[in-house]
Amino acid sequence: MKISIKDVEYVALLSRLELTDEEKVEQLRELNKILDSMEVLNKVDTSGVEPLAHVLPIHNVLREDELRATLPKEKVLQNAPEEDEGMFKVPKIV
Amino acid sequence: MGQYEAVIGLEVHVELKTKSKIFCGCPTEFGGEPNTHVCPICLGLPGVLPVLNKKVLEYAIKAGLAINCSIAEFSKFDRKNYFYPDLTKAFQTSQFDLPIAEHGHLDINVNGEIRRIGITRLHMEEDAGKLTHQGETISSSLSSLADYNRAGVPLVEIVSEPDLRSAEEAKAYLEMLKAIIEYIDVSDVKMEQGSLRCDANISIRPVGSKELGTRTEVKNLNSFRSVQRAIEYEIQRQIDQVEEGERIIQETRTWDENKGVTLSLRSKEEAHDYRYFPEPDLTPLVISRDWVEELKNGLPELPEAKKLRLIADHGLPEYDAGVITSSRTLADFYDKTVSLHADYKGISNWIMVELLKLLNAENMEISESKISPEGLAKMLKMIENNTISGKIAKQVFEEMFNTGKDPEAIVKEKGLVQISDEGQINAIVEQVIANNPKSVEDFKAGKEKSIGFLVGQIMKETKGQANPGVVNKLLKDKLNEL
Ligand SMILES: [Zn+2]
């Protein structure tokens, strides 16, 4: 399966990424390379094989409903590009 | 509506009342300074490993069982990808193709007709953070502030089949769902506080048509009233649109409570394509049948079963039984009072009339009032043994409602004890007869009704405290002597 520049633009929109034309071409090439690898996997006959939900043969890893220490506020906001009133300030949404 | 029929399905989010979040040990407690109930896991920092809270799984299974779903033997979590700043990870951990519970139903009663509403699925997911928009409206604001205290609070989403046909049915369904969740005690289910949230999918089609029309999704329904109003409005809007020859556009709309209208939310945000894929950081779930059986056996009596029992065993009218069992707190209050004093109808009447009147007037929940089952039971005994009259009891009840005081103490304090002393009542009877010769004459002339006026005068003189039985007897005796 090959994708087009249109698909790249669509995926970029979903991720709210603005790409230059050059970057779009670059992404197109990389994504298609990944999809080519997937094509190899698609050749494997999986009829009669249960879909895999997890790579390890484990299940039911659960924790008790107990409180644990939260992160100090300075640390929480440490990497925030902008903050206001103890909250993360983000640009216009809609 | 005539030639059109509405097709409605509800998506209901219920916040589970666990101590800690779904995948980390942060508190779920409401309030708290912004960004103080967070840790690297719910902040979505790289390299962290979420682990499912066992209580969330237990509550989800209980809720699934209570709405007649089958519980999956194998279930898993998936990532629902969308880019929005209320998510710390740019995806919401949810369940896609293998939800914990599916294929349930609820029976609702609308105007005496029982309708079975299908439930497609119930799945577990995490709540998102809270955004505050800086500026007048979301579209005119230049920036928003993100608080992630809610991020990772456990939710179950319950999706109904498009089986509802009117706003009234949608409200009845939501009320029944709320009551059931309240009974099984896995959530506070308070719409005003956001622990119960509802979105409605609405379309219309010509009556008799089997095809579904284009639907809109209406959000921001923050009360039972707004659910009903918004659906009524949206159905009419779609009919008007179709009548005018216009097409319905599939879109998300928001309910504006003040204006009483639904508004389009069309924007770039509508380009939703969630690209679900299995969550690699959480292990799949294999649910043992023994555990499901154990949880099923542990479920309390649910509202519908309780209602039928109150009708059959306690002889309550269907309407009263329905109201009392519609809320767990009310039903518990009834049960507790009945266990202290088995006067089913008396207790039901006091709840239906006086208690609900006071609660509605104060816009209160029963838990916020001071009235106790012990107080009501004691007061009913005082009526039975003629310590107080039914009329005085209303005053006592109101006082208990407001202060929580013991009914005996109230009666004593306010001097409300019923007067049954014949000598004392006789004196008042004579006085009233002397003061109202006209009524006495009327009675003598055969106007039986005028005795009611005289009784009223006697009750007034005694501030309602005279024993009505004794008053009637003494008054009749006196009048016959004349
Ligand atoms: Zn956390």
Coordinates of C-alpha atoms in Angstrom, one line a residue, chain B residues 1-478:
Chain B
M1 CA -44.9 15.3 15.5
G2 CA -47.2 13.2 13.5
Q3 CA -45.4 11.7 10.5
Y4 CA -41.9 11.7 12.1
E5 CA -40.4 9.5 14.7
A6 CA -37.4 10.3 16.7
V7 CA -34.5 7.8 17.2
I8 CA -32.4 8.5 20.2
G9 CA -29.4 6.8 21.8
L10 CA -27.6 8.0 24.9
E11 CA -23.9 7.8 25.8
V12 CA -23.6 8.1 29.5
H13 CA -20.4 8.6 31.4
V14 CA -20.3 7.6 35.0
E15 CA -17.4 8.5 37.3
L16 CA -16.5 5.6 39.5
K17 CA -16.0 6.3 43.2
T18 CA -12.6 4.8 43.8
K19 CA -10.0 6.4 46.1
S20 CA -7.3 6.5 43.5
K21 CA -7.2 7.1 39.7
I22 CA -7.6 4.3 37.1
F23 CA -3.9 3.8 36.3
C24 CA -2.0 5.5 39.1
G25 CA -2.2 6.2 42.8
C26 CA -3.3 9.9 42.6
P27 CA -6.4 10.9 44.5
T28 CA -9.7 11.1 42.6
E29 CA -11.0 13.6 45.2
F30 CA -12.9 16.6 43.7
G31 CA -11.4 20.0 44.1
G32 CA -7.9 20.5 45.2
E33 CA -5.5 23.1 43.9
P34 CA -4.9 22.8 40.1
N35 CA -2.3 20.2 39.2
T36 CA -1.8 18.9 42.7
H37 CA -3.5 15.5 42.2
V38 CA -1.1 14.4 39.5
C39 CA 2.0 12.2 39.0
P40 CA 4.2 11.2 36.1
I41 CA 1.7 8.5 35.0
C42 CA -1.4 10.7 34.7
L43 CA 0.8 13.5 33.3
G44 CA 1.8 11.1 30.6
L45 CA 5.5 11.6 31.1
P46 CA 7.7 9.3 28.9
G47 CA 8.7 5.9 30.3
V48 CA 6.0 5.5 32.9
L49 CA 4.0 2.3 33.3
P50 CA 0.3 2.5 34.1
V51 CA -1.3 -0.3 36.1
L52 CA -5.1 -0.9 36.2
N53 CA -6.9 -0.2 39.5
K54 CA -8.6 -3.5 40.5
K55 CA -11.5 -1.6 42.1
V56 CA -12.2 0.0 38.7
L57 CA -12.5 -3.4 37.1
E58 CA -14.7 -4.7 39.9
Y59 CA -17.0 -1.6 39.7
A60 CA -17.2 -1.9 35.9
I61 CA -18.2 -5.5 36.2
K62 CA -20.8 -4.8 38.9
A63 CA -22.3 -2.0 36.7
G64 CA -22.3 -4.2 33.7
L65 CA -24.1 -7.0 35.6
A66 CA -26.7 -4.5 37.1
I67 CA -27.7 -3.4 33.6
N68 CA -28.0 -7.0 32.4
C69 CA -24.8 -7.1 30.3
S70 CA -22.7 -10.2 29.6
I71 CA -19.2 -9.8 31.0
A72 CA -16.4 -10.4 28.6
E73 CA -14.1 -13.4 29.3
F74 CA -11.3 -11.5 27.5
S75 CA -11.0 -7.7 27.5
K76 CA -8.4 -5.1 26.8
F77 CA -7.6 -1.5 26.6
D78 CA -7.0 0.6 23.5
R79 CA -5.6 4.0 22.8
K80 CA -8.1 6.5 21.3
N81 CA -5.9 9.1 19.6
Y82 CA -6.8 12.7 19.3
F83 CA -4.9 15.8 19.8
Y84 CA -6.4 18.2 22.3
P85 CA -4.8 19.8 25.4
D86 CA -7.2 18.2 27.9
L87 CA -5.2 15.0 27.2
T88 CA -1.7 14.7 28.6
K89 CA -0.7 11.9 26.3
A90 CA -2.5 12.9 23.1
F91 CA -4.6 9.8 23.5
Q92 CA -7.2 8.6 25.9
T93 CA -6.9 5.1 27.3
S94 CA -10.2 3.5 26.6
Q95 CA -11.7 0.3 25.3
F96 CA -12.5 -0.3 21.6
D97 CA -13.4 -3.7 20.3
L98 CA -13.3 -5.8 23.4
P99 CA -15.2 -3.8 26.1
I100 CA -15.7 -5.3 29.6
A101 CA -19.5 -5.6 29.2
E102 CA -21.9 -5.9 26.2
H103 CA -25.5 -6.7 25.2
G104 CA -27.5 -5.4 28.2
H105 CA -30.8 -3.8 28.6
L106 CA -33.0 -1.7 30.9
D107 CA -36.7 -1.7 31.2
I108 CA -38.3 1.7 31.5
N109 CA -41.8 2.6 32.3
V110 CA -43.3 5.6 30.5
N111 CA -46.9 6.4 31.0
G112 CA -47.6 2.9 32.1
E113 CA -46.0 1.3 29.1
I114 CA -42.9 -0.9 29.8
R115 CA -40.2 -0.6 27.1
R116 CA -37.0 -2.5 26.9
I117 CA -34.0 -0.3 26.0
G118 CA -31.0 -2.2 24.7
I119 CA -27.5 -1.4 26.0
T120 CA -24.8 -1.9 23.4
R121 CA -21.8 -1.8 25.7
L122 CA -20.2 -0.6 28.9
H123 CA -16.5 0.1 28.8
M124 CA -13.8 1.5 31.1
E125 CA -11.8 4.6 30.3
E126 CA -10.0 7.6 31.9
D127 CA -11.3 11.1 32.3
A128 CA -9.5 14.0 30.6
G129 CA -8.2 17.2 32.3
K130 CA -10.1 20.4 32.7
L131 CA -9.6 23.4 30.4
T132 CA -10.5 26.9 31.4
H133 CA -10.7 29.2 28.4
Q134 CA -9.3 32.7 28.9
G135 CA -11.7 35.1 27.3
E136 CA -15.4 35.4 26.7
T137 CA -16.0 32.3 24.7
I138 CA -14.0 29.3 23.6
S139 CA -13.7 30.7 20.0
S140 CA -12.7 34.2 21.1
S141 CA -10.2 33.1 23.7
L142 CA -6.5 33.4 22.9
S143 CA -5.4 30.8 25.4
S144 CA -6.6 28.1 27.8
L145 CA -5.4 26.9 31.1
A146 CA -5.1 23.1 31.7
D147 CA -5.6 21.4 35.1
Y148 CA -4.9 17.7 35.0
N149 CA -6.4 16.8 38.4
R150 CA -9.2 15.0 36.6
A151 CA -6.9 13.3 34.1
G152 CA -7.1 9.6 34.8
V153 CA -10.1 9.6 37.0
P154 CA -11.9 6.3 36.3
L155 CA -15.1 6.4 34.1
V156 CA -17.4 3.8 32.6
E157 CA -19.2 4.8 29.4
I158 CA -22.5 3.2 28.9
V159 CA -23.9 3.3 25.3
S160 CA -27.5 2.6 24.6
E161 CA -29.0 1.2 21.4
P162 CA -31.0 3.8 19.4
D163 CA -34.1 2.4 21.0
L164 CA -35.4 5.6 22.7
R165 CA -38.3 7.4 20.8
S166 CA -38.9 10.6 22.8
A167 CA -37.3 13.0 25.2
E168 CA -39.5 11.6 27.9
E169 CA -38.2 8.1 27.3
A170 CA -34.6 9.3 27.3
K171 CA -35.2 11.0 30.7
A172 CA -36.8 7.8 32.1
Y173 CA -33.9 5.7 30.9
L174 CA -31.4 8.1 32.4
E175 CA -33.3 8.2 35.7
M176 CA -33.4 4.4 35.8
L177 CA -29.7 4.1 35.0
K178 CA -28.8 6.6 37.7
A179 CA -30.9 4.8 40.3
I180 CA -29.3 1.5 39.5
I181 CA -25.8 2.9 39.6
E182 CA -26.6 4.6 42.9
Y183 CA -28.0 1.3 44.3
I184 CA -24.9 -0.7 43.5
D185 CA -22.8 2.1 45.1
V186 CA -20.1 2.5 42.4
S187 CA -20.6 6.2 41.8
D188 CA -22.2 9.3 43.3
V189 CA -24.0 9.8 40.0
K190 CA -24.6 13.5 40.5
M191 CA -25.2 15.3 37.2
E192 CA -24.6 18.7 38.8
Q193 CA -21.2 17.6 39.9
G194 CA -20.3 15.9 36.7
S195 CA -20.1 12.3 38.1
L196 CA -23.0 11.5 35.6
R197 CA -22.7 13.0 32.1
C198 CA -24.9 12.4 29.1
D199 CA -24.6 13.0 25.4
A200 CA -27.5 12.3 23.1
N201 CA -27.4 11.0 19.5
I202 CA -30.6 12.1 17.8
S203 CA -32.1 11.5 14.4
I204 CA -35.6 11.5 12.9
R205 CA -37.3 9.4 10.2
P206 CA -40.7 9.0 8.7
V207 CA -42.9 6.8 10.9
G208 CA -42.8 3.3 9.6
S209 CA -39.3 3.7 8.0
K210 CA -36.7 1.2 9.1
E211 CA -33.7 3.3 7.9
L212 CA -31.9 5.6 10.3
G213 CA -31.8 9.3 9.5
T214 CA -28.6 11.4 9.7
R215 CA -27.9 11.9 13.4
T216 CA -26.5 14.8 15.4
E217 CA -24.7 14.4 18.7
V218 CA -25.8 16.8 21.4
K219 CA -23.4 17.6 24.3
N220 CA -23.4 19.7 27.4
L221 CA -26.5 18.2 29.0
N222 CA -25.9 19.0 32.7
S223 CA -29.2 18.1 34.3
F224 CA -32.2 15.8 33.7
R225 CA -34.1 18.9 32.7
S226 CA -31.6 19.9 30.1
V227 CA -31.5 16.3 28.7
Q228 CA -35.3 16.5 28.1
R229 CA -35.4 20.1 26.8
A230 CA -32.4 19.6 24.5
I231 CA -33.7 16.5 23.0
E232 CA -37.2 18.0 22.5
Y233 CA -35.6 21.0 20.9
E234 CA -33.3 19.0 18.6
I235 CA -36.1 16.7 17.4
Q236 CA -38.2 19.8 16.4
R237 CA -35.2 21.5 14.8
Q238 CA -34.5 18.5 12.6
I239 CA -38.2 18.2 11.7
D240 CA -38.3 21.9 10.7
Q241 CA -35.1 21.4 8.7
V242 CA -36.5 18.4 6.8
E243 CA -39.9 20.1 6.2
E244 CA -38.0 23.1 4.7
G245 CA -36.4 20.6 2.3
E246 CA -32.9 20.9 3.9
R247 CA -30.6 18.1 4.8
I248 CA -29.5 17.2 8.3
I249 CA -25.8 17.5 8.7
Q250 CA -24.0 14.9 10.8
E251 CA -22.3 17.1 13.4
T252 CA -21.8 17.7 17.1
R253 CA -24.0 20.3 18.7
T254 CA -23.9 21.9 22.1
W255 CA -26.9 22.7 24.3
D256 CA -27.2 26.3 25.3
E257 CA -29.2 26.1 28.6
N258 CA -29.9 29.9 28.7
K259 CA -31.1 30.3 25.1
G260 CA -32.8 26.9 25.1
V261 CA -31.2 25.9 21.7
T262 CA -28.7 23.5 20.3
L263 CA -25.8 25.1 18.4
S264 CA -23.4 23.6 15.9
L265 CA -19.9 23.0 17.1
R266 CA -18.5 22.4 13.6
S267 CA -14.8 23.2 13.4
K268 CA -11.6 21.6 12.6
E269 CA -12.1 19.5 15.7
E270 CA -14.7 17.6 13.8
A271 CA -12.0 15.9 11.8
H272 CA -12.1 13.0 14.3
D273 CA -10.4 9.8 13.3
Y274 CA -9.4 8.1 16.5
R275 CA -7.1 5.5 15.0
Y276 CA -7.6 3.1 17.9
F277 CA -4.9 0.5 18.6
P278 CA -4.3 -1.9 21.5
E279 CA -2.7 -0.2 24.6
P280 CA 0.7 -1.9 24.9
D281 CA 1.4 -0.7 28.4
L282 CA -1.5 -2.5 30.0
T283 CA -2.0 -6.2 30.0
P284 CA -5.2 -7.8 28.7
L285 CA -7.8 -9.0 31.1
V286 CA -9.0 -12.5 31.6
I287 CA -12.1 -12.4 33.7
S288 CA -12.8 -15.5 35.7
R289 CA -16.4 -16.7 35.8
D290 CA -16.1 -17.3 39.5
W291 CA -15.4 -13.7 40.2
V292 CA -18.3 -12.6 38.0
E293 CA -20.6 -15.0 39.8
E294 CA -19.3 -13.7 43.2
L295 CA -19.9 -10.1 42.2
K296 CA -23.4 -11.0 40.8
N297 CA -24.3 -12.6 44.0
G298 CA -23.2 -9.5 45.9
L299 CA -25.4 -7.1 44.1
P300 CA -28.1 -5.5 46.2
E301 CA -31.8 -5.6 45.4
L302 CA -32.2 -3.2 42.4
P303 CA -34.8 -0.5 42.0
E304 CA -37.3 -2.4 39.8
A305 CA -37.2 -5.5 42.1
K306 CA -37.6 -3.4 45.2
K307 CA -40.5 -1.4 43.7
L308 CA -42.3 -4.7 42.9
R309 CA -41.7 -5.9 46.4
L310 CA -43.0 -2.7 48.0
I311 CA -46.2 -3.0 45.9
A312 CA -46.7 -6.7 46.5
D313 CA -45.6 -7.1 50.1
H314 CA -46.1 -3.7 51.6
G315 CA -49.3 -2.8 49.7
L316 CA -47.9 0.6 48.5
P317 CA -49.5 2.2 45.4
E318 CA -47.4 1.7 42.3
Y319 CA -46.7 5.4 42.0
D320 CA -45.4 5.8 45.6
A321 CA -43.3 2.7 45.3
G322 CA -41.8 4.0 42.1
V323 CA -40.9 7.4 43.7
I324 CA -39.5 5.8 46.9
T325 CA -37.3 3.3 45.0
S326 CA -36.1 5.8 42.4
S327 CA -33.3 6.9 44.7
R328 CA -31.3 4.7 46.9
T329 CA -31.1 7.2 49.7
L330 CA -34.9 7.5 49.8
A331 CA -35.3 3.8 49.6
D332 CA -32.8 3.3 52.4
F333 CA -34.7 5.8 54.5
Y334 CA -37.9 4.0 53.9
D335 CA -36.4 0.6 54.7
K336 CA -34.8 1.8 57.9
T337 CA -38.0 3.5 59.2
V338 CA -40.0 0.4 58.4
S339 CA -37.5 -1.8 60.3
L340 CA -38.3 0.4 63.4
H341 CA -42.0 0.7 62.9
A342 CA -43.8 -1.5 60.4
D343 CA -46.4 1.0 59.3
Y344 CA -45.7 0.8 55.6
K345 CA -48.4 3.0 54.3
G346 CA -48.0 5.6 57.0
I347 CA -44.3 5.8 56.4
S348 CA -44.7 6.0 52.7
N349 CA -47.3 8.8 53.0
W350 CA -45.0 10.9 55.2
I351 CA -42.2 10.4 52.7
M352 CA -44.4 11.1 49.7
V353 CA -46.1 14.1 51.1
E354 CA -44.2 16.0 53.8
L355 CA -40.7 14.8 53.2
L356 CA -40.6 15.3 49.4
K357 CA -42.5 18.6 49.8
L358 CA -39.8 19.9 52.2
L359 CA -36.9 18.5 50.1
N360 CA -38.3 20.1 46.9
A361 CA -38.9 23.4 48.6
E362 CA -35.3 23.5 49.9
N363 CA -33.9 21.9 46.8
M364 CA -32.2 19.4 49.0
E365 CA -31.1 15.8 49.0
I366 CA -32.4 13.7 51.9
S367 CA -28.8 13.2 53.1
E368 CA -28.6 17.0 53.6
S369 CA -31.7 17.2 55.8
K370 CA -31.6 16.4 59.5
I371 CA -34.5 14.0 59.5
S372 CA -33.8 10.5 60.7
P373 CA -35.6 7.2 60.3
E374 CA -35.5 6.9 64.1
G375 CA -37.2 10.3 64.5
L376 CA -40.0 9.5 62.0
A377 CA -40.6 6.1 63.5
K378 CA -40.9 7.6 67.0
M379 CA -43.2 10.4 65.7
L380 CA -45.5 7.8 64.1
K381 CA -45.7 5.9 67.4
M382 CA -46.7 9.2 69.1
I383 CA -49.5 9.7 66.7
E384 CA -50.7 6.1 67.2
N385 CA -50.8 6.4 71.0
N386 CA -52.5 9.8 70.8
T387 CA -49.7 11.8 72.2
I388 CA -50.0 14.1 69.2
S389 CA -52.5 14.6 66.5
G390 CA -51.7 14.1 62.9
K391 CA -52.0 17.9 62.4
I392 CA -49.5 18.7 65.1
A393 CA -47.3 15.9 63.7
K394 CA -46.7 18.1 60.6
Q395 CA -45.2 20.8 62.8
V396 CA -43.1 18.2 64.6
F397 CA -42.0 16.7 61.3
E398 CA -40.9 20.0 59.9
E399 CA -38.9 20.8 63.1
M400 CA -37.2 17.4 62.9
F401 CA -36.4 18.1 59.3
N402 CA -34.8 21.4 60.1
T403 CA -33.1 20.6 63.5
G404 CA -32.9 16.8 63.7
K405 CA -34.3 17.0 67.3
D406 CA -36.0 14.1 68.9
P407 CA -39.8 14.3 68.4
E408 CA -40.6 13.9 72.1
A409 CA -38.2 16.8 72.9
I410 CA -39.9 18.9 70.3
V411 CA -43.4 18.2 71.6
K412 CA -42.3 18.9 75.1
E413 CA -40.4 22.1 74.3
K414 CA -43.3 23.5 72.2
G415 CA -46.1 22.2 74.5
L416 CA -47.6 20.3 71.6
V417 CA -49.0 17.4 73.5
Q418 CA -52.4 16.4 72.4
I419 CA -55.2 17.4 74.8
S420 CA -57.4 14.4 75.5
D421 CA -58.6 15.5 79.0
E422 CA -62.4 15.6 78.8
G423 CA -62.9 18.3 81.4
Q424 CA -60.5 20.6 79.7
I425 CA -62.1 20.0 76.3
N426 CA -65.6 20.2 77.7
A427 CA -64.9 23.7 78.9
I428 CA -63.9 24.8 75.4
V429 CA -66.8 23.0 73.8
E430 CA -69.2 25.0 76.0
Q431 CA -67.5 28.2 75.2
V432 CA -67.6 27.6 71.5
I433 CA -71.3 26.6 71.6
A434 CA -72.0 29.8 73.5
N435 CA -70.2 32.0 71.0
N436 CA -71.7 30.5 67.9
P437 CA -75.5 30.3 68.4
K438 CA -76.2 30.6 64.7
S439 CA -74.2 27.4 63.9
V440 CA -75.9 25.6 66.8
E441 CA -79.3 26.6 65.4
D442 CA -78.3 25.4 62.0
F443 CA -77.3 22.1 63.4
K444 CA -80.5 21.7 65.3
A445 CA -82.4 22.6 62.1
G446 CA -80.8 19.5 60.5
K447 CA -77.7 21.1 58.9
E448 CA -75.3 18.4 59.8
K449 CA -72.4 20.2 58.1
S450 CA -72.4 23.1 60.6
I451 CA -70.8 20.7 63.1
G452 CA -67.6 20.9 61.1
F453 CA -67.4 24.6 61.7
L454 CA -67.8 24.1 65.4
V455 CA -65.1 21.5 65.5
G456 CA -62.9 23.9 63.6
Q457 CA -63.5 26.6 66.2
I458 CA -62.6 24.2 69.0
M459 CA -59.4 23.1 67.2
K460 CA -58.5 26.7 66.7
E461 CA -59.0 27.5 70.4
T462 CA -56.6 24.6 71.3
K463 CA -54.1 25.4 68.6
G464 CA -54.9 22.1 67.0
Q465 CA -53.9 20.1 70.0
A466 CA -57.3 18.8 71.0
N467 CA -57.8 15.1 70.3
P468 CA -60.2 15.2 67.4
G469 CA -62.0 12.0 68.5
V470 CA -62.7 13.4 72.0
V471 CA -63.8 16.7 70.5
N472 CA -66.3 15.1 68.2
K473 CA -67.8 12.9 70.9
L474 CA -68.1 15.7 73.5
L475 CA -69.5 18.2 71.0
K476 CA -72.1 15.8 69.7
D477 CA -73.2 14.9 73.3
K478 CA -73.5 18.6 74.2

